[in-house]
CSV table of C-alpha atoms in Angstrom, one decimal:
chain,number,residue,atom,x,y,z
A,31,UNK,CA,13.4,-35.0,12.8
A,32,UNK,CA,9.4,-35.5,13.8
A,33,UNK,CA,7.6,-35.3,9.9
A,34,UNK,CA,4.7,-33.5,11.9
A,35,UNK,CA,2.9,-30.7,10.3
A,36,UNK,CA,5.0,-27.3,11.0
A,37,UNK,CA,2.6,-23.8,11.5
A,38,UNK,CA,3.3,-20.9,13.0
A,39,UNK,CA,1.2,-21.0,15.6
A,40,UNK,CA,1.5,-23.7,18.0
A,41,UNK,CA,-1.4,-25.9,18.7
A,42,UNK,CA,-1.3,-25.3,22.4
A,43,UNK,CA,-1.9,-21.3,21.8
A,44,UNK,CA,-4.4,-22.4,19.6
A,45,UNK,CA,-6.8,-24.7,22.1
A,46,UNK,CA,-6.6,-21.7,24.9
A,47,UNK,CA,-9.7,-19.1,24.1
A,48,UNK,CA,-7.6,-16.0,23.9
A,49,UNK,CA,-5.0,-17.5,21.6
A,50,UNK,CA,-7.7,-18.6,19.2
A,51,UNK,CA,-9.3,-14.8,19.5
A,52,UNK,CA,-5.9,-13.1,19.0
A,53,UNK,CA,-5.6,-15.6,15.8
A,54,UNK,CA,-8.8,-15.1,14.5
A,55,UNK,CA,-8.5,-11.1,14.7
A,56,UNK,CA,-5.3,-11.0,13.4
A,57,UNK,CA,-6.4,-13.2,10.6
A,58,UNK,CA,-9.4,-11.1,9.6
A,59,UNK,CA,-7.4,-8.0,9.8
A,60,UNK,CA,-5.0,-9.3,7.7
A,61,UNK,CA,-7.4,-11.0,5.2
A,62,UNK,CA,-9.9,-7.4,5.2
A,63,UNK,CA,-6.6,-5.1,4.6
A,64,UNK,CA,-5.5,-7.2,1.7
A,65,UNK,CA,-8.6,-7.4,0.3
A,66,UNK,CA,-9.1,-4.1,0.4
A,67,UNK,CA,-5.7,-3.0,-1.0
A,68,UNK,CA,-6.3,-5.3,-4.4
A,69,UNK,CA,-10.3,-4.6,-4.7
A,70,UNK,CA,-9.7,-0.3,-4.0
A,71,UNK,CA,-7.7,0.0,-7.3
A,72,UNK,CA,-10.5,-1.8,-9.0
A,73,UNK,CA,-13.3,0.5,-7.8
A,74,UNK,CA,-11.0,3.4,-8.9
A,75,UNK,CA,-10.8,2.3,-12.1
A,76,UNK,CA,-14.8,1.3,-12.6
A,77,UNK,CA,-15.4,5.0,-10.9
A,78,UNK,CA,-13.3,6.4,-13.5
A,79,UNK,CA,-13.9,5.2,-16.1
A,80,UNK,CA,-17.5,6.0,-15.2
A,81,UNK,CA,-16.8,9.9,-15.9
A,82,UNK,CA,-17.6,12.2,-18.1
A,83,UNK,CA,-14.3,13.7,-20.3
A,84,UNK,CA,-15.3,16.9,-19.0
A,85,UNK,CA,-14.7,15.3,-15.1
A,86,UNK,CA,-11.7,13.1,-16.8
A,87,UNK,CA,-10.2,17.0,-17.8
A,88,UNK,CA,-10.2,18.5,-15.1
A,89,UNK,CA,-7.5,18.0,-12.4
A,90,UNK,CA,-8.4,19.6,-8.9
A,91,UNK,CA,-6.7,18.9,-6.2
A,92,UNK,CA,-8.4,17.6,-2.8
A,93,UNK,CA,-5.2,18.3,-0.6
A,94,UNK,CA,-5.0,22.3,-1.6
A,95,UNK,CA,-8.0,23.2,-3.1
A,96,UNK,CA,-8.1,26.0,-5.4
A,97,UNK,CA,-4.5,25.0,-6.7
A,98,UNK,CA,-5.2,23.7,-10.1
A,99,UNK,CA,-2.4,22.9,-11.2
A,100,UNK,CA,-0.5,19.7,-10.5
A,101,UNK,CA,3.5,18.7,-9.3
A,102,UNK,CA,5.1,18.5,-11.2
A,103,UNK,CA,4.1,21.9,-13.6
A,104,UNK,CA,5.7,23.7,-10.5
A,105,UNK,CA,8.9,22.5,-11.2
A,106,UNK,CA,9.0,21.3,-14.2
A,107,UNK,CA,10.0,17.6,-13.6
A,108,UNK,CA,8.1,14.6,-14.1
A,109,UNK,CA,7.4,13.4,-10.0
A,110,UNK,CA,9.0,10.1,-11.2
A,111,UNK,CA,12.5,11.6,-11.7
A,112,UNK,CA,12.2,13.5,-8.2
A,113,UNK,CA,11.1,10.3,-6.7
A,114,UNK,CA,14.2,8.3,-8.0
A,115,UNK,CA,16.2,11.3,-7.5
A,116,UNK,CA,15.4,11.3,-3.9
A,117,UNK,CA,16.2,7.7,-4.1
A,118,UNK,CA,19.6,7.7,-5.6
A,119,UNK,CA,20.5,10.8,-3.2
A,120,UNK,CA,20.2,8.7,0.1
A,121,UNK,CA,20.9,5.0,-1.7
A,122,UNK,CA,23.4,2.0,-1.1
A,123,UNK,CA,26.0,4.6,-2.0
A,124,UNK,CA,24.5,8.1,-1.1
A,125,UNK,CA,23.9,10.0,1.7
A,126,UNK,CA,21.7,7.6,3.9
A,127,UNK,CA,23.9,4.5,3.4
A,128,UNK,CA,20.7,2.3,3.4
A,129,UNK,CA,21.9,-1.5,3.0
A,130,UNK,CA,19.9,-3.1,0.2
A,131,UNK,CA,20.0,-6.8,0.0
A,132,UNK,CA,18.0,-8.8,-2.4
Protein backbone atom coordinates (compact mmCIF):
# COMPACT_ATOMS: atom_id res chain seq x y z
CA UNK A 1 0.00 0.00 0.00
CA UNK A 2 1.20 3.71 -1.35
CA UNK A 3 1.27 5.92 2.31
CA UNK A 4 0.07 8.85 -0.05
CA UNK A 5 -2.41 11.34 1.30
CA UNK A 6 -6.10 9.79 0.76
CA UNK A 7 -9.13 12.60 -0.06
CA UNK A 8 -12.11 12.26 -1.57
CA UNK A 9 -11.62 14.08 -4.39
CA UNK A 10 -9.00 13.08 -6.63
CA UNK A 11 -6.32 15.45 -7.65
CA UNK A 12 -6.95 15.01 -11.30
CA UNK A 13 -10.79 16.37 -10.83
CA UNK A 14 -9.32 18.87 -8.92
CA UNK A 15 -6.58 20.56 -11.62
CA UNK A 16 -9.61 20.59 -14.42
CA UNK A 17 -11.56 24.10 -14.04
CA UNK A 18 -15.00 22.64 -13.74
CA UNK A 19 -13.98 20.10 -11.13
CA UNK A 20 -12.47 22.81 -9.01
CA UNK A 21 -15.93 24.95 -9.52
CA UNK A 22 -18.15 21.98 -8.75
CA UNK A 23 -15.75 21.64 -5.45
CA UNK A 24 -15.79 24.96 -4.45
CA UNK A 25 -19.75 25.29 -4.76
CA UNK A 26 -20.41 22.32 -3.18
CA UNK A 27 -18.09 23.40 -0.41
CA UNK A 28 -19.60 26.77 0.17
CA UNK A 29 -22.99 25.35 0.17
CA UNK A 30 -22.16 23.02 2.49
CA UNK A 31 -20.08 25.34 4.83
CA UNK A 32 -23.18 28.35 4.46
CA UNK A 33 -26.01 25.56 5.37
CA UNK A 34 -24.19 24.51 8.37
CA UNK A 35 -23.42 27.63 9.43
CA UNK A 36 -26.59 28.71 9.18
CA UNK A 37 -28.23 25.67 10.92
CA UNK A 38 -25.91 26.26 14.34
CA UNK A 39 -25.95 30.35 14.14
CA UNK A 40 -30.25 30.35 13.47
CA UNK A 41 -30.92 28.88 16.91
CA UNK A 42 -28.67 31.48 18.33
CA UNK A 43 -30.44 34.48 16.85
CA UNK A 44 -33.72 32.87 18.12
CA UNK A 45 -32.66 32.82 21.32
CA UNK A 46 -31.03 36.57 21.40
CA UNK A 47 -34.50 37.61 19.53
CA UNK A 48 -36.32 36.10 22.38
CA UNK A 49 -34.97 36.81 24.92
CA UNK A 50 -35.18 40.38 23.63
CA UNK A 51 -39.12 40.35 24.30
CA UNK A 52 -41.29 41.82 26.37
CA UNK A 53 -43.33 39.03 28.84
CA UNK A 54 -46.32 40.45 27.36
CA UNK A 55 -44.85 39.18 23.57
CA UNK A 56 -43.17 36.09 25.62
CA UNK A 57 -47.23 35.35 26.66
CA UNK A 58 -48.72 35.32 24.00
CA UNK A 59 -48.72 32.29 21.59
CA UNK A 60 -50.14 33.07 17.99
CA UNK A 61 -49.65 30.99 15.45
CA UNK A 62 -48.14 32.08 11.97
CA UNK A 63 -49.39 28.77 10.14
CA UNK A 64 -53.27 29.39 11.00
CA UNK A 65 -53.73 32.63 12.23
CA UNK A 66 -56.43 33.45 14.36
CA UNK A 67 -56.07 29.95 16.10
CA UNK A 68 -54.71 30.77 19.37
CA UNK A 69 -54.42 27.98 20.84
CA UNK A 70 -51.54 25.49 20.42
CA UNK A 71 -51.31 21.29 19.64
CA UNK A 72 -51.35 19.92 21.69
CA UNK A 73 -54.50 21.77 23.96
CA UNK A 74 -56.58 20.17 21.00
CA UNK A 75 -55.93 16.88 22.00
CA UNK A 76 -54.83 16.90 25.03
CA UNK A 77 -51.29 15.25 24.70
CA UNK A 78 -48.09 16.63 24.98
CA UNK A 79 -46.71 16.69 20.95
CA UNK A 80 -43.74 14.68 22.39
CA UNK A 81 -45.85 11.54 23.18
CA UNK A 82 -47.67 11.81 19.65
CA UNK A 83 -44.32 12.17 18.08
CA UNK A 84 -42.92 8.87 19.78
CA UNK A 85 -46.19 7.36 19.47
CA UNK A 86 -45.97 7.80 15.72
CA UNK A 87 -42.58 6.37 16.12
CA UNK A 88 -43.20 3.28 17.96
CA UNK A 89 -46.41 2.66 15.63
CA UNK A 90 -44.23 2.24 12.33
CA UNK A 91 -40.79 1.13 14.30
CA UNK A 92 -38.23 -1.91 14.06
CA UNK A 93 -41.18 -3.91 15.17
CA UNK A 94 -44.40 -1.99 14.04
CA UNK A 95 -46.17 -1.40 11.11
CA UNK A 96 -43.42 0.12 8.72
CA UNK A 97 -40.78 -2.47 9.54
CA UNK A 98 -38.02 0.23 9.24
CA UNK A 99 -34.44 -1.50 9.89
CA UNK A 100 -32.63 0.44 12.47
CA UNK A 101 -28.92 -0.25 12.79
CA UNK A 102 -26.63 1.67 15.00
Amino acid sequence: MSAGVRTLVSPAVLARPRGKAVYWTVFTGVVLLFTLAFLFPVYWMVTGAMKSPDEVGTHGSWATPGDDQPDSSRSGLPSLLVYLGIGIAIGQDGIGDIQFDN
